[in-house]
Amino acid sequence: RTMGCIRVDKITEYLCEPLRKCLKDEDPYVRKTAAVCVAKLHDINAQLVEDQGFLDQLRELLSDSNPMVVANAVAALSEISDTSPSPAAQMEMNQQTINKLLA
């Protein structure tokens, strides 16, 4: 969580692998915190987030069994969608996404 707040480009490169692991951690607290970190990292280096596949991992968290993880994934994707002009970063509200949220 703290590493995601450090706004230095060199640090963000070292953050990718631990963040990837945290997004798949068995502890829901770790996953929900990692989701927020993706949004912070996107604010620092949007291209890195897209290149590393973090947006796809956030979208996968929409199907998480823990509601707090899902809520933080939605919040992170919403924040990213609001601040990014990139089509890849837009949160698409289609039937599949809505079904995941309602499940």
Short mmCIF file of C-alpha atoms in Angstrom, two decimals, residues 36-91:
data_model
loop_
_atom_site.label_atom_id
_atom_site.label_comp_id
_atom_site.label_asym_id
_atom_site.label_seq_id
_atom_site.Cartn_x
_atom_site.Cartn_y
_atom_site.Cartn_z
CA VAL A 36 -6.65 0.63 -4.95
CA CYS A 37 -2.92 0.53 -5.62
CA VAL A 38 -3.57 -0.17 -9.32
CA ALA A 39 -5.55 3.08 -9.56
CA LYS A 40 -2.73 4.98 -7.85
CA LEU A 41 -0.16 3.40 -10.12
CA HIS A 42 -2.29 4.30 -13.16
CA ASP A 43 -2.23 7.92 -12.01
CA ILE A 44 1.57 7.81 -12.00
CA ASN A 45 2.18 5.70 -15.12
CA ALA A 46 -0.92 4.74 -17.12
CA GLN A 47 1.02 3.03 -19.89
CA LEU A 48 2.78 0.73 -17.43
CA VAL A 49 -0.57 -0.36 -15.94
CA GLU A 50 -1.96 -1.16 -19.37
CA ASP A 51 1.21 -2.91 -20.56
CA GLN A 52 1.47 -5.06 -17.42
CA GLY A 53 -2.15 -6.27 -17.70
CA PHE A 54 -3.31 -4.76 -14.42
CA LEU A 55 -6.57 -3.54 -15.95
CA ASP A 56 -7.47 -7.11 -16.88
CA GLN A 57 -6.62 -8.26 -13.38
CA LEU A 58 -8.88 -5.55 -11.95
CA ARG A 59 -11.68 -6.71 -14.21
CA GLU A 60 -11.16 -10.26 -12.93
CA LEU A 61 -11.63 -8.97 -9.38
CA LEU A 62 -15.19 -8.01 -10.32
CA SER A 63 -15.95 -11.74 -9.90
CA ASP A 64 -14.26 -12.01 -6.49
CA SER A 65 -16.14 -13.76 -3.70
CA ASN A 66 -15.49 -10.91 -1.27
CA PRO A 67 -17.75 -7.84 -1.66
CA MET A 68 -15.06 -5.42 -0.41
CA VAL A 69 -12.67 -6.64 -3.09
CA VAL A 70 -15.37 -6.17 -5.73
CA ALA A 71 -16.21 -2.69 -4.40
CA ASN A 72 -12.57 -1.60 -4.51
CA ALA A 73 -12.11 -3.06 -7.99
CA VAL A 74 -15.16 -1.10 -9.20
CA ALA A 75 -13.87 2.07 -7.53
CA ALA A 76 -10.42 1.64 -9.06
CA LEU A 77 -11.79 0.93 -12.54
CA SER A 78 -14.16 3.88 -12.25
CA GLU A 79 -11.35 6.22 -11.21
CA ILE A 80 -9.15 4.98 -14.04
CA SER A 81 -12.00 5.38 -16.56
CA ASP A 82 -12.63 8.94 -15.39
CA THR A 83 -9.02 10.02 -15.77
CA SER A 84 -7.84 8.10 -18.83
CA PRO A 85 -8.55 8.89 -22.47
CA SER A 86 -7.34 5.41 -23.46
CA PRO A 87 -10.08 3.09 -24.77
CA ALA A 88 -8.38 0.14 -23.04
CA ALA A 89 -8.85 1.81 -19.66
CA GLN A 90 -12.58 2.39 -20.02
CA MET A 91 -14.86 0.30 -17.81
#
